PDB file of C-alpha atoms and ligand atoms in Angstrom:
ATOM      1  CA  MET A  28      11.814 -35.180 -94.552  1.00 91.00           C
ATOM      2  CA  LEU A  29      11.390 -31.863 -95.763  1.00 95.00           C
ATOM      3  CA  SER A  30      13.356 -30.798 -98.750  1.00 96.00           C
ATOM      4  CA  ILE A  31      13.878 -27.393-100.079  1.00 97.00           C
ATOM      5  CA  SER A  32      15.624 -26.666-103.206  1.00 97.00           C
ATOM      6  CA  ASP A  33      17.040 -23.529-104.682  1.00 98.00           C
ATOM      7  CA  LEU A  34      14.374 -21.198-102.936  1.00 98.00           C
ATOM      8  CA  VAL A  35      14.409 -17.665-104.072  1.00 98.00           C
ATOM      9  CA  LYS A  36      12.102 -14.897-102.888  1.00 98.00           C
ATOM     10  CA  VAL A  37      12.137 -11.434-104.464  1.00 98.00           C
ATOM     11  CA  TYR A  38       9.880  -8.855-102.738  1.00 97.00           C
ATOM     12  CA  PRO A  39       8.760  -5.922-104.836  1.00 96.00           C
ATOM     13  CA  GLY A  40      11.534  -3.389-104.652  1.00 94.00           C
ATOM     14  CA  PRO A  41      13.327  -5.453-105.615  1.00 95.00           C
ATOM     15  CA  VAL A  42      14.340  -6.962-102.209  1.00 96.00           C
ATOM     16  CA  THR A  43      15.860 -10.494-102.700  1.00 97.00           C
ATOM     17  CA  ALA A  44      15.069 -11.961 -99.270  1.00 98.00           C
ATOM     18  CA  LEU A  45      16.372 -15.553-100.167  1.00 98.00           C
ATOM     19  CA  HIS A  46      18.896 -16.064-102.965  1.00 98.00           C
ATOM     20  CA  GLY A  47      18.447 -19.877-103.580  1.00 97.00           C
ATOM     21  CA  VAL A  48      18.187 -21.731-100.350  1.00 98.00           C
ATOM     22  CA  SER A  49      18.655 -25.717-100.227  1.00 98.00           C
ATOM     23  CA  LEU A  50      18.049 -27.607 -97.261  1.00 97.00           C
ATOM     24  CA  GLU A  51      16.934 -31.020 -95.930  1.00 96.00           C
ATOM     25  CA  ILE A  52      15.231 -31.351 -92.832  1.00 96.00           C
ATOM     26  CA  PRO A  53      14.631 -34.594 -91.108  1.00 94.00           C
ATOM     27  CA  THR A  54      12.222 -35.164 -88.014  1.00 95.00           C
ATOM     28  CA  GLY A  55      13.190 -33.778 -84.994  1.00 96.00           C
ATOM     29  CA  MET A  56      14.165 -30.286 -83.816  1.00 97.00           C
ATOM     30  CA  PHE A  57      15.902 -28.317 -86.408  1.00 97.00           C
ATOM     31  CA  GLY A  58      17.171 -24.768 -85.764  1.00 97.00           C
ATOM     32  CA  LEU A  59      17.328 -21.853 -88.425  1.00 98.00           C
ATOM     33  CA  LEU A  60      19.679 -19.235 -86.908  1.00 97.00           C
ATOM     34  CA  GLY A  61      20.419 -15.738 -88.263  1.00 96.00           C
ATOM     35  CA  PRO A  62      20.343 -12.212 -87.560  1.00 94.00           C
ATOM     36  CA  ASN A  63      17.428  -9.818 -88.137  1.00 94.00           C
ATOM     37  CA  GLY A  64      16.678  -9.342 -91.767  1.00 95.00           C
ATOM     38  CA  SER A  65      18.627 -12.487 -92.853  1.00 96.00           C
ATOM     39  CA  GLY A  66      15.350 -14.105 -94.410  1.00 98.00           C
ATOM     40  CA  LYS A  67      14.215 -16.485 -91.564  1.00 98.00           C
ATOM     41  CA  SER A  68      10.451 -15.152 -91.548  1.00 97.00           C
ATOM     42  CA  THR A  69      10.391 -15.346 -95.335  1.00 98.00           C
ATOM     43  CA  LEU A  70      11.331 -18.893 -95.627  1.00 97.00           C
ATOM     44  CA  MET A  71       8.976 -19.695 -92.721  1.00 96.00           C
ATOM     45  CA  ARG A  72       6.034 -17.901 -94.475  1.00 95.00           C
ATOM     46  CA  ILE A  73       6.824 -19.843 -97.730  1.00 95.00           C
ATOM     47  CA  LEU A  74       7.039 -23.234 -95.918  1.00 94.00           C
ATOM     48  CA  ALA A  75       3.860 -22.619 -94.127  1.00 92.00           C
ATOM     49  CA  GLY A  76       2.328 -21.659 -97.710  1.00 91.00           C
ATOM     50  CA  LEU A  77       1.371 -18.217 -96.988  1.00 91.00           C
ATOM     51  CA  LEU A  78       3.613 -16.738 -99.224  1.00 94.00           C
ATOM     52  CA  THR A  79       4.691 -17.811-102.888  1.00 94.00           C
ATOM     53  CA  PRO A  80       8.320 -18.354-103.750  1.00 96.00           C
ATOM     54  CA  THR A  81       9.666 -16.662-106.845  1.00 97.00           C
ATOM     55  CA  SER A  82      11.275 -19.930-107.645  1.00 97.00           C
ATOM     56  CA  GLY A  83      12.196 -23.055-106.115  1.00 97.00           C
ATOM     57  CA  ARG A  84      10.788 -26.327-105.011  1.00 96.00           C
ATOM     58  CA  ILE A  85       9.327 -27.588-101.647  1.00 95.00           C
ATOM     59  CA  VAL A  86       9.056 -31.442-101.250  1.00 95.00           C
ATOM     60  CA  TRP A  87       7.455 -33.097 -98.280  1.00 92.00           C
ATOM     61  CA  ASP A  88       7.627 -36.750 -97.937  1.00 88.00           C
ATOM     62  CA  HIS A  89       8.103 -37.234-101.482  1.00 88.00           C
ATOM     63  CA  GLU A  90       5.294 -34.947-102.420  1.00 89.00           C
ATOM     64  CA  ASP A  91       5.906 -31.582-104.230  1.00 91.00           C
ATOM     65  CA  VAL A  92       3.994 -29.052-102.576  1.00 89.00           C
ATOM     66  CA  THR A  93       5.439 -25.886-103.829  1.00 91.00           C
ATOM     67  CA  ASN A  94       2.421 -24.803-105.690  1.00 87.00           C
ATOM     68  CA  THR A  95      -0.198 -26.721-103.719  1.00 87.00           C
ATOM     69  CA  PRO A  96       0.204 -25.551-100.066  1.00 83.00           C
ATOM     70  CA  GLU A  97      -3.323 -26.002 -99.110  1.00 84.00           C
ATOM     71  CA  ARG A  98      -2.208 -30.020 -99.266  1.00 83.00           C
ATOM     72  CA  VAL A  99       0.146 -29.106 -96.426  1.00 85.00           C
ATOM     73  CA  TRP A 100      -2.140 -27.157 -94.298  1.00 86.00           C
ATOM     74  CA  PRO A 101      -4.081 -30.105 -92.575  1.00 86.00           C
ATOM     75  CA  ARG A 102      -0.582 -31.502 -91.586  1.00 90.00           C
ATOM     76  CA  LEU A 103       1.129 -28.330 -90.564  1.00 93.00           C
ATOM     77  CA  GLY A 104       1.238 -26.018 -87.473  1.00 94.00           C
ATOM     78  CA  TYR A 105       2.599 -22.545 -87.457  1.00 95.00           C
ATOM     79  CA  LEU A 106       3.388 -19.938 -84.894  1.00 94.00           C
ATOM     80  CA  PRO A 107       4.302 -16.624 -86.764  1.00 93.00           C
ATOM     81  CA  GLN A 108       6.682 -14.189 -85.139  1.00 91.00           C
ATOM     82  CA  ASP A 109       3.868 -11.746 -85.080  1.00 84.00           C
ATOM     83  CA  PHE A 110       1.196 -13.824 -83.482  1.00 84.00           C
ATOM     84  CA  GLY A 111      -1.998 -11.792 -82.983  1.00 75.00           C
ATOM     85  CA  PHE A 112      -4.054 -11.809 -80.144  1.00 77.00           C
ATOM     86  CA  TYR A 113      -7.633 -10.767 -78.950  1.00 85.00           C
ATOM     87  CA  PRO A 114      -6.354  -9.104 -75.466  1.00 87.00           C
ATOM     88  CA  ASN A 115      -9.937  -9.297 -74.248  1.00 92.00           C
ATOM     89  CA  LEU A 116     -10.764 -12.731 -74.838  1.00 95.00           C
ATOM     90  CA  SER A 117      -9.844 -15.399 -72.107  1.00 96.00           C
ATOM     91  CA  GLY A 118      -7.255 -17.840 -73.279  1.00 96.00           C
ATOM     92  CA  ALA A 119      -9.633 -20.421 -73.808  1.00 96.00           C
ATOM     93  CA  ALA A 120     -12.088 -18.482 -75.724  1.00 96.00           C
ATOM     94  CA  MET A 121      -9.105 -17.318 -78.050  1.00 95.00           C
ATOM     95  CA  LEU A 122      -7.852 -20.774 -78.631  1.00 95.00           C
ATOM     96  CA  GLN A 123     -11.697 -21.975 -79.502  1.00 95.00           C
ATOM     97  CA  HIS A 124     -11.872 -19.085 -81.939  1.00 93.00           C
ATOM     98  CA  LEU A 125      -8.498 -19.829 -83.655  1.00 92.00           C
ATOM     99  CA  LEU A 126      -9.604 -23.596 -83.857  1.00 93.00           C
ATOM    100  CA  THR A 127     -12.663 -22.600 -85.577  1.00 91.00           C
ATOM    101  CA  LEU A 128     -10.858 -20.486 -88.133  1.00 88.00           C
ATOM    102  CA  LYS A 129      -8.437 -23.120 -88.829  1.00 86.00           C
ATOM    103  CA  GLY A 130     -11.340 -25.640 -89.415  1.00 86.00           C
ATOM    104  CA  VAL A 131      -9.638 -28.266 -86.772  1.00 88.00           C
ATOM    105  CA  GLU A 132     -11.576 -31.496 -86.627  1.00 85.00           C
ATOM    106  CA  ALA A 133     -12.696 -32.163 -83.109  1.00 87.00           C
ATOM    107  CA  PRO A 134     -14.866 -35.355 -82.761  1.00 89.00           C
ATOM    108  CA  GLY A 135     -15.345 -34.715 -79.186  1.00 91.00           C
ATOM    109  CA  GLY A 136     -16.382 -31.168 -79.491  1.00 92.00           C
ATOM    110  CA  LEU A 137     -14.259 -27.939 -79.650  1.00 94.00           C
ATOM    111  CA  ALA A 138     -14.491 -27.208 -76.097  1.00 94.00           C
ATOM    112  CA  ARG A 139     -13.053 -30.473 -75.203  1.00 95.00           C
ATOM    113  CA  LEU A 140     -10.271 -30.161 -77.806  1.00 96.00           C
ATOM    114  CA  THR A 141      -9.747 -26.661 -76.390  1.00 96.00           C
ATOM    115  CA  SER A 142      -9.181 -27.777 -72.720  1.00 95.00           C
ATOM    116  CA  GLU A 143      -6.814 -30.750 -74.167  1.00 95.00           C
ATOM    117  CA  LEU A 144      -4.646 -28.242 -75.760  1.00 95.00           C
ATOM    118  CA  LEU A 145      -4.499 -25.958 -72.998  1.00 96.00           C
ATOM    119  CA  GLU A 146      -3.521 -28.904 -70.776  1.00 94.00           C
ATOM    120  CA  ARG A 147      -0.954 -29.954 -73.172  1.00 92.00           C
ATOM    121  CA  VAL A 148       0.771 -26.374 -73.044  1.00 93.00           C
ATOM    122  CA  ASN A 149       0.345 -26.031 -69.195  1.00 92.00           C
ATOM    123  CA  LEU A 150      -2.372 -23.174 -69.526  1.00 95.00           C
ATOM    124  CA  THR A 151      -5.198 -24.829 -67.672  1.00 96.00           C
ATOM    125  CA  HIS A 152      -4.914 -22.627 -64.691  1.00 97.00           C
ATOM    126  CA  ALA A 153      -5.167 -19.475 -66.935  1.00 96.00           C
ATOM    127  CA  ALA A 154      -7.847 -20.789 -69.221  1.00 97.00           C
ATOM    128  CA  HIS A 155     -10.519 -18.241 -68.230  1.00 96.00           C
ATOM    129  CA  ARG A 156      -8.011 -15.310 -67.656  1.00 96.00           C
ATOM    130  CA  LYS A 157      -7.794 -12.566 -70.174  1.00 95.00           C
ATOM    131  CA  VAL A 158      -5.175 -12.889 -72.944  1.00 94.00           C
ATOM    132  CA  LYS A 159      -3.909  -9.417 -72.027  1.00 93.00           C
ATOM    133  CA  GLN A 160      -3.089 -10.484 -68.597  1.00 94.00           C
ATOM    134  CA  TYR A 161      -0.832 -13.368 -69.984  1.00 93.00           C
ATOM    135  CA  SER A 162       2.762 -13.096 -69.628  1.00 91.00           C
ATOM    136  CA  GLY A 163       5.070 -13.156 -72.703  1.00 89.00           C
ATOM    137  CA  GLY A 164       5.712 -17.083 -72.083  1.00 90.00           C
ATOM    138  CA  MET A 165       2.058 -17.731 -71.615  1.00 92.00           C
ATOM    139  CA  ARG A 166       0.984 -16.111 -74.808  1.00 92.00           C
ATOM    140  CA  GLN A 167       3.636 -18.055 -76.827  1.00 92.00           C
ATOM    141  CA  ARG A 168       2.188 -21.254 -75.152  1.00 93.00           C
ATOM    142  CA  LEU A 169      -1.162 -20.389 -76.325  1.00 94.00           C
ATOM    143  CA  GLY A 170       0.371 -19.930 -79.752  1.00 94.00           C
ATOM    144  CA  ILE A 171       1.828 -23.291 -79.527  1.00 94.00           C
ATOM    145  CA  ALA A 172      -1.750 -24.719 -78.565  1.00 94.00           C
ATOM    146  CA  GLN A 173      -3.170 -23.410 -81.764  1.00 95.00           C
ATOM    147  CA  ALA A 174      -0.329 -24.647 -83.706  1.00 94.00           C
ATOM    148  CA  ILE A 175      -0.413 -28.123 -82.554  1.00 94.00           C
ATOM    149  CA  ALA A 176      -4.161 -28.534 -82.984  1.00 93.00           C
ATOM    150  CA  GLY A 177      -4.845 -31.528 -85.393  1.00 90.00           C
ATOM    151  CA  ASN A 178      -1.575 -33.014 -84.312  1.00 92.00           C
ATOM    152  CA  PRO A 179       0.548 -31.848 -87.394  1.00 94.00           C
ATOM    153  CA  SER A 180       3.604 -33.542 -88.570  1.00 94.00           C
ATOM    154  CA  LEU A 181       5.507 -30.406 -89.206  1.00 95.00           C
ATOM    155  CA  LEU A 182       5.633 -27.366 -86.715  1.00 96.00           C
ATOM    156  CA  ILE A 183       7.066 -24.181 -87.646  1.00 96.00           C
ATOM    157  CA  VAL A 184       7.806 -21.727 -85.015  1.00 96.00           C
ATOM    158  CA  ASP A 185       9.358 -18.321 -85.834  1.00 96.00           C
ATOM    159  CA  GLU A 186      11.274 -16.876 -83.274  1.00 95.00           C
ATOM    160  CA  PRO A 187       9.142 -17.951 -80.250  1.00 93.00           C
ATOM    161  CA  THR A 188      11.618 -17.007 -77.482  1.00 91.00           C
ATOM    162  CA  ALA A 189      12.058 -13.333 -78.301  1.00 86.00           C
ATOM    163  CA  GLY A 190      11.117 -11.211 -75.337  1.00 84.00           C
ATOM    164  CA  LEU A 191      10.663 -14.252 -72.813  1.00 88.00           C
ATOM    165  CA  ASP A 192      12.292 -13.969 -69.495  1.00 88.00           C
ATOM    166  CA  PRO A 193      15.149 -16.994 -68.765  1.00 89.00           C
ATOM    167  CA  GLU A 194      12.349 -18.983 -66.704  1.00 90.00           C
ATOM    168  CA  GLU A 195       9.818 -18.626 -69.391  1.00 89.00           C
ATOM    169  CA  ARG A 196      12.310 -19.619 -71.951  1.00 90.00           C
ATOM    170  CA  LEU A 197      13.309 -22.798 -70.185  1.00 92.00           C
ATOM    171  CA  ARG A 198       9.611 -23.915 -69.905  1.00 89.00           C
ATOM    172  CA  PHE A 199       8.954 -23.105 -73.537  1.00 91.00           C
ATOM    173  CA  TYR A 200      12.138 -25.096 -74.508  1.00 93.00           C
ATOM    174  CA  ARG A 201      10.801 -27.972 -72.534  1.00 93.00           C
ATOM    175  CA  LEU A 202       7.590 -27.912 -74.413  1.00 92.00           C
ATOM    176  CA  LEU A 203       9.152 -27.657 -77.817  1.00 94.00           C
ATOM    177  CA  SER A 204      11.636 -30.544 -77.257  1.00 94.00           C
ATOM    178  CA  GLU A 205       8.612 -32.764 -76.209  1.00 94.00           C
ATOM    179  CA  LEU A 206       6.890 -31.907 -79.283  1.00 94.00           C
ATOM    180  CA  ALA A 207       9.922 -32.461 -81.510  1.00 95.00           C
ATOM    181  CA  GLU A 208       9.853 -36.149 -80.427  1.00 93.00           C
ATOM    182  CA  ASN A 209       7.678 -37.421 -83.389  1.00 90.00           C
ATOM    183  CA  ARG A 210       7.534 -34.489 -85.801  1.00 96.00           C
ATOM    184  CA  ILE A 211       9.558 -32.104 -87.616  1.00 96.00           C
ATOM    185  CA  VAL A 212       9.963 -28.970 -85.617  1.00 97.00           C
ATOM    186  CA  LEU A 213      11.564 -25.957 -87.392  1.00 97.00           C
ATOM    187  CA  LEU A 214      12.599 -23.423 -84.990  1.00 97.00           C
ATOM    188  CA  SER A 215      13.719 -19.908 -86.269  1.00 97.00           C
ATOM    189  CA  THR A 216      15.846 -17.762 -84.006  1.00 96.00           C
ATOM    190  CA  HIS A 217      18.469 -15.146 -83.560  1.00 95.00           C
ATOM    191  CA  ILE A 218      19.299 -16.234 -80.149  1.00 94.00           C
ATOM    192  CA  VAL A 219      22.423 -18.824 -80.192  1.00 95.00           C
ATOM    193  CA  ASP A 220      21.205 -20.193 -76.726  1.00 93.00           C
ATOM    194  CA  ASP A 221      17.774 -21.678 -78.384  1.00 94.00           C
ATOM    195  CA  VAL A 222      19.947 -23.595 -80.765  1.00 96.00           C
ATOM    196  CA  ALA A 223      22.577 -24.554 -78.233  1.00 94.00           C
ATOM    197  CA  MET A 224      19.674 -25.933 -75.720  1.00 93.00           C
ATOM    198  CA  LEU A 225      17.408 -27.488 -78.444  1.00 95.00           C
ATOM    199  CA  CYS A 226      18.861 -28.276 -81.831  1.00 96.00           C
ATOM    200  CA  PRO A 227      20.849 -31.462 -82.611  1.00 95.00           C
ATOM    201  CA  ARG A 228      21.024 -29.894 -86.157  1.00 97.00           C
ATOM    202  CA  PHE A 229      20.985 -26.164 -87.386  1.00 97.00           C
ATOM    203  CA  ALA A 230      21.449 -23.932 -90.477  1.00 97.00           C
ATOM    204  CA  VAL A 231      22.946 -20.494 -90.241  1.00 97.00           C
ATOM    205  CA  ILE A 232      21.359 -18.110 -92.575  1.00 96.00           C
ATOM    206  CA  ARG A 233      22.708 -14.439 -93.570  1.00 95.00           C
ATOM    207  CA  PHE A 234      21.692 -12.090 -96.258  1.00 95.00           C
ATOM    208  CA  GLY A 235      19.229 -14.591 -97.601  1.00 97.00           C
ATOM    209  CA  ARG A 236      21.928 -17.229 -98.057  1.00 96.00           C
ATOM    210  CA  LEU A 237      22.693 -20.561 -96.213  1.00 96.00           C
ATOM    211  CA  VAL A 238      26.055 -20.272 -94.684  1.00 94.00           C
ATOM    212  CA  THR A 239      26.377 -23.534 -93.125  1.00 95.00           C
ATOM    213  CA  VAL A 240      24.048 -26.674 -91.936  1.00 96.00           C
ATOM    214  CA  THR A 241      25.901 -28.361 -88.975  1.00 96.00           C
ATOM    215  CA  THR A 242      25.539 -29.628 -85.542  1.00 96.00           C
ATOM    216  CA  PRO A 243      26.565 -27.514 -82.352  1.00 96.00           C
ATOM    217  CA  ARG A 244      29.106 -29.823 -81.757  1.00 96.00           C
ATOM    218  CA  ALA A 245      30.833 -29.811 -85.014  1.00 96.00           C
ATOM    219  CA  ALA A 246      30.344 -25.944 -85.266  1.00 95.00           C
ATOM    220  CA  ARG A 247      32.484 -25.523 -82.030  1.00 95.00           C
ATOM    221  CA  ALA A 248      35.062 -28.269 -82.978  1.00 95.00           C
ATOM    222  CA  GLU A 249      35.892 -25.791 -86.058  1.00 92.00           C
ATOM    223  CA  LEU A 250      37.268 -23.552 -83.617  1.00 93.00           C
ATOM    224  CA  GLN A 251      39.038 -25.917 -81.185  1.00 93.00           C
ATOM    225  CA  SER A 252      42.583 -24.997 -80.648  1.00 92.00           C
ATOM    226  CA  ARG A 253      42.300 -21.742 -82.854  1.00 94.00           C
ATOM    227  CA  LEU A 254      40.296 -19.660 -80.101  1.00 96.00           C
ATOM    228  CA  TYR A 255      42.093 -17.430 -77.847  1.00 96.00           C
ATOM    229  CA  GLU A 256      40.989 -14.964 -75.088  1.00 96.00           C
ATOM    230  CA  GLY A 257      42.754 -11.975 -73.693  1.00 96.00           C
ATOM    231  CA  ILE A 258      41.840  -9.001 -71.442  1.00 95.00           C
ATOM    232  CA  VAL A 259      43.120  -5.695 -72.971  1.00 94.00           C
ATOM    233  CA  SER A 260      42.406  -2.021 -72.749  1.00 91.00           C
ATOM    234  CA  ARG A 261      39.668  -0.505 -74.968  1.00 89.00           C
ATOM    235  CA  THR A 262      42.233   1.037 -77.333  1.00 91.00           C
ATOM    236  CA  ASP A 263      43.934  -2.500 -78.016  1.00 92.00           C
ATOM    237  CA  ALA A 264      40.585  -4.317 -78.277  1.00 91.00           C
ATOM    238  CA  ASP A 265      39.906  -1.663 -81.187  1.00 91.00           C
ATOM    239  CA  ARG A 266      43.569  -2.282 -82.488  1.00 92.00           C
ATOM    240  CA  LEU A 267      43.127  -6.076 -82.497  1.00 92.00           C
ATOM    241  CA  SER A 268      40.037  -5.756 -84.184  1.00 88.00           C
ATOM    242  CA  GLN A 269      42.020  -4.489 -87.268  1.00 89.00           C
ATOM    243  CA  THR A 270      44.632  -6.980 -87.153  1.00 88.00           C
ATOM    244  CA  HIS A 271      43.040 -10.553 -86.065  1.00 89.00           C
ATOM    245  CA  ALA A 272      39.954 -12.213 -86.650  1.00 89.00           C
ATOM    246  CA  VAL A 273      38.191 -11.143 -83.528  1.00 91.00           C
ATOM    247  CA  THR A 274      34.967 -12.892 -82.746  1.00 89.00           C
ATOM    248  CA  HIS A 275      33.765 -11.238 -79.648  1.00 87.00           C
ATOM    249  CA  VAL A 276      34.554  -8.255 -77.287  1.00 91.00           C
ATOM    250  CA  ARG A 277      32.440  -8.339 -74.271  1.00 90.00           C
ATOM    251  CA  LEU A 278      32.493  -6.246 -71.206  1.00 92.00           C
ATOM    252  CA  VAL A 279      33.271  -8.199 -68.116  1.00 89.00           C
ATOM    253  CA  GLU A 280      33.176  -5.961 -64.886  1.00 89.00           C
ATOM    254  CA  GLY A 281      34.420  -3.216 -66.874  1.00 87.00           C
ATOM    255  CA  GLN A 282      37.124  -4.945 -68.540  1.00 90.00           C
ATOM    256  CA  HIS A 283      37.386  -5.713 -72.166  1.00 93.00           C
ATOM    257  CA  VAL A 284      37.492  -9.541 -72.813  1.00 96.00           C
ATOM    258  CA  VAL A 285      38.468 -10.160 -76.308  1.00 95.00           C
ATOM    259  CA  ARG A 286      38.071 -13.522 -78.055  1.00 95.00           C
ATOM    260  CA  LEU A 287      39.768 -14.193 -81.554  1.00 94.00           C
ATOM    261  CA  VAL A 288      40.600 -16.823 -83.948  1.00 94.00           C
ATOM    262  CA  VAL A 289      44.206 -17.324 -84.990  1.00 92.00           C
ATOM    263  CA  GLY A 290      45.380 -18.959 -88.336  1.00 83.00           C
ATOM    264  CA  ASP A 291      49.014 -19.452 -88.943  1.00 80.00           C
ATOM    265  CA  THR A 292      50.224 -16.454 -86.666  1.00 81.00           C
ATOM    266  CA  PRO A 293      50.680 -16.855 -82.896  1.00 88.00           C
ATOM    267  CA  PRO A 294      48.021 -15.288 -80.736  1.00 92.00           C
ATOM    268  CA  PRO A 295      48.834 -11.802 -79.112  1.00 93.00           C
ATOM    269  CA  ALA A 296      50.855 -11.895 -75.998  1.00 92.00           C
ATOM    270  CA  GLY A 297      48.868 -12.618 -72.941  1.00 93.00           C
ATOM    271  CA  PHE A 298      46.214 -14.411 -74.809  1.00 95.00           C
ATOM    272  CA  VAL A 299      45.318 -18.044 -73.570  1.00 96.00           C
ATOM    273  CA  LEU A 300      43.480 -20.852 -75.368  1.00 96.00           C
ATOM    274  CA  ALA A 301      39.743 -20.741 -74.831  1.00 96.00           C
ATOM    275  CA  GLU A 302      36.964 -23.344 -74.966  1.00 95.00           C
ATOM    276  CA  PRO A 303      34.764 -22.179 -77.898  1.00 95.00           C
ATOM    277  CA  THR A 304      31.168 -21.905 -77.252  1.00 95.00           C
ATOM    278  CA  LEU A 305      28.257 -22.031 -79.859  1.00 95.00           C
ATOM    279  CA  GLU A 306      28.151 -18.360 -79.635  1.00 94.00           C
ATOM    280  CA  ASP A 307      31.792 -18.072 -80.735  1.00 93.00           C
ATOM    281  CA  ALA A 308      31.037 -20.600 -83.577  1.00 94.00           C
ATOM    282  CA  TYR A 309      28.087 -18.489 -84.861  1.00 94.00           C
ATOM    283  CA  LEU A 310      30.019 -15.214 -84.531  1.00 91.00           C
ATOM    284  CA  TRP A 311      32.805 -16.713 -86.673  1.00 90.00           C
ATOM    285  CA  LEU A 312      30.384 -18.134 -89.252  1.00 89.00           C
ATOM    286  CA  THR A 313      28.547 -14.658 -89.517  1.00 86.00           C
ATOM    287  CA  ARG A 314      31.469 -12.486 -88.994  1.00 78.00           C
ATOM    288  CA  ALA A 315      31.726  -9.398 -91.082  1.00 60.00           C
ATOM    289  CA  GLY A 316      33.137  -9.998 -94.507  1.00 52.00           C
ATOM    290  CA  ALA A 317      32.736 -13.901 -93.986  1.00 56.00           C
ATOM    291  CA  ALA A 318      32.430 -15.686 -97.419  1.00 47.00           C
ATOM    292  CA  ALA A 319      28.526 -16.309 -97.584  1.00 41.00           C
TER     293      ALA A 319
HETATM  294  P1  LIG B 411      14.077 -12.270 -90.561  1.00 54.16           P
HETATM  295  O1  LIG B 411      12.954 -12.971 -90.115  1.00 54.16           O
HETATM  296  O2  LIG B 411      15.321 -13.032 -90.587  1.00 54.16           O
HETATM  297  O3  LIG B 411      14.431 -10.973 -89.635  1.00 54.16           O
HETATM  298  P2  LIG B 411      12.869 -11.363 -93.152  1.00 54.16           P
HETATM  299  O4  LIG B 411      12.466 -12.682 -93.708  1.00 54.16           O
HETATM  300  O5  LIG B 411      11.736 -10.891 -92.122  1.00 54.16           O
HETATM  301  O6  LIG B 411      14.069 -11.803 -92.037  1.00 54.16           O
HETATM  302  O7  LIG B 411      13.397 -10.335 -93.916  1.00 54.16           O
HETATM  303  C1  LIG B 411      14.516 -10.484 -95.012  1.00 54.16           C
HETATM  304  C2  LIG B 411      14.489  -9.316 -95.794  1.00 54.16           C
HETATM  305  O8  LIG B 411      13.172  -9.054 -96.660  1.00 54.16           O
HETATM  306  C3  LIG B 411      14.548  -8.044 -95.039  1.00 54.16           C
HETATM  307  O9  LIG B 411      15.606  -7.085 -95.976  1.00 54.16           O
HETATM  308  C4  LIG B 411      13.168  -7.547 -95.009  1.00 54.16           C
HETATM  309  O10 LIG B 411      13.386  -6.133 -95.066  1.00 54.16           O
HETATM  310  C5  LIG B 411      12.678  -7.886 -96.445  1.00 54.16           C
HETATM  311  N1  LIG B 411      11.295  -8.148 -96.400  1.00 54.16           N
HETATM  312  C6  LIG B 411      10.685  -8.654 -95.607  1.00 54.16           C
HETATM  313  N2  LIG B 411       9.289  -8.740 -95.897  1.00 54.16           N
HETATM  314  C7  LIG B 411       9.093  -7.927 -97.032  1.00 54.16           C
HETATM  315  C8  LIG B 411       8.114  -7.372 -97.666  1.00 54.16           C
HETATM  316  N3  LIG B 411       6.903  -7.920 -97.427  1.00 54.16           N
HETATM  317  N4  LIG B 411       8.259  -6.498 -98.662  1.00 54.16           N
HETATM  318  C9  LIG B 411       9.522  -6.110 -99.176  1.00 54.16           C
HETATM  319  N5  LIG B 411      10.711  -6.617 -98.333  1.00 54.16           N
HETATM  320  C10 LIG B 411      10.546  -7.341 -97.110  1.00 54.16           C
HETATM  321 MG1  LIG B 412      11.525 -12.825 -88.794  1.00 54.16          MG
END
């Protein structure tokens, strides 16, 4: 269990990136979902021990590690959002280099550990290809390979699926869910589908504050029997946004499909009940003006 309490981070500026975040993260996959600038990377860098919080506490397995991040490093794997690359090295050479920097123990030798890790992330076939020829998904899998070296019990991955095509994304999901079988995997993302596919529990973060900690099912259930959908003109879509809690206006084949949440008032004429998706729930939770 990883327990975070009242974490505050003020950058010079001052910019308050975290306004007192408290969170309990059990073993398994846990999602941190929020728009750009909401404080995800700040939280992950603090948990990875690369950034000092302004105040707050981090307790991992009953040990306060707030001011002793080096105690966490041997049990921690981290894939940063801006994972750096040496484009002219082969995947194997780059990984071996990173393992050396990390000081990972390799009783059977670094070369052997490197090939085991490449095998684990399905990159054996590309081990000797230059990293600059890797696809986005292959790069992220190489990033995971360095992160899981040493078999960490906490794996932190910051927006790992951004920029992956749908097939690469699915492949990456499978890898992450396997890795979450026996450790904490903390996944930050702005992509609702990542959470829908992977996370039994997740937190929503916005403007440096947690909006909620919930499950995909419970988040959807909040909107059950309250979410309506209708097809309207563009001007009506604009007008409805003024008068109703519109969660979503999307274009479908040139038509404006509006989804909105009703309270005590009846839905607009022609609107029908809709099955809430996690995206609806997320848009509802983070809607403009929502109490944070
Ligand atoms: P996210 O990862 O969710 O996009 P970040 O944690 O990167 O969010 O950023 C949260 C807020 O902190 C943003 O307003 C961002 O501009 C600000 N921020 C991030 N890093 C710094 C920094 N080094 N100095 C000042 N402000 C920063
Ligand atoms: Mg970020």
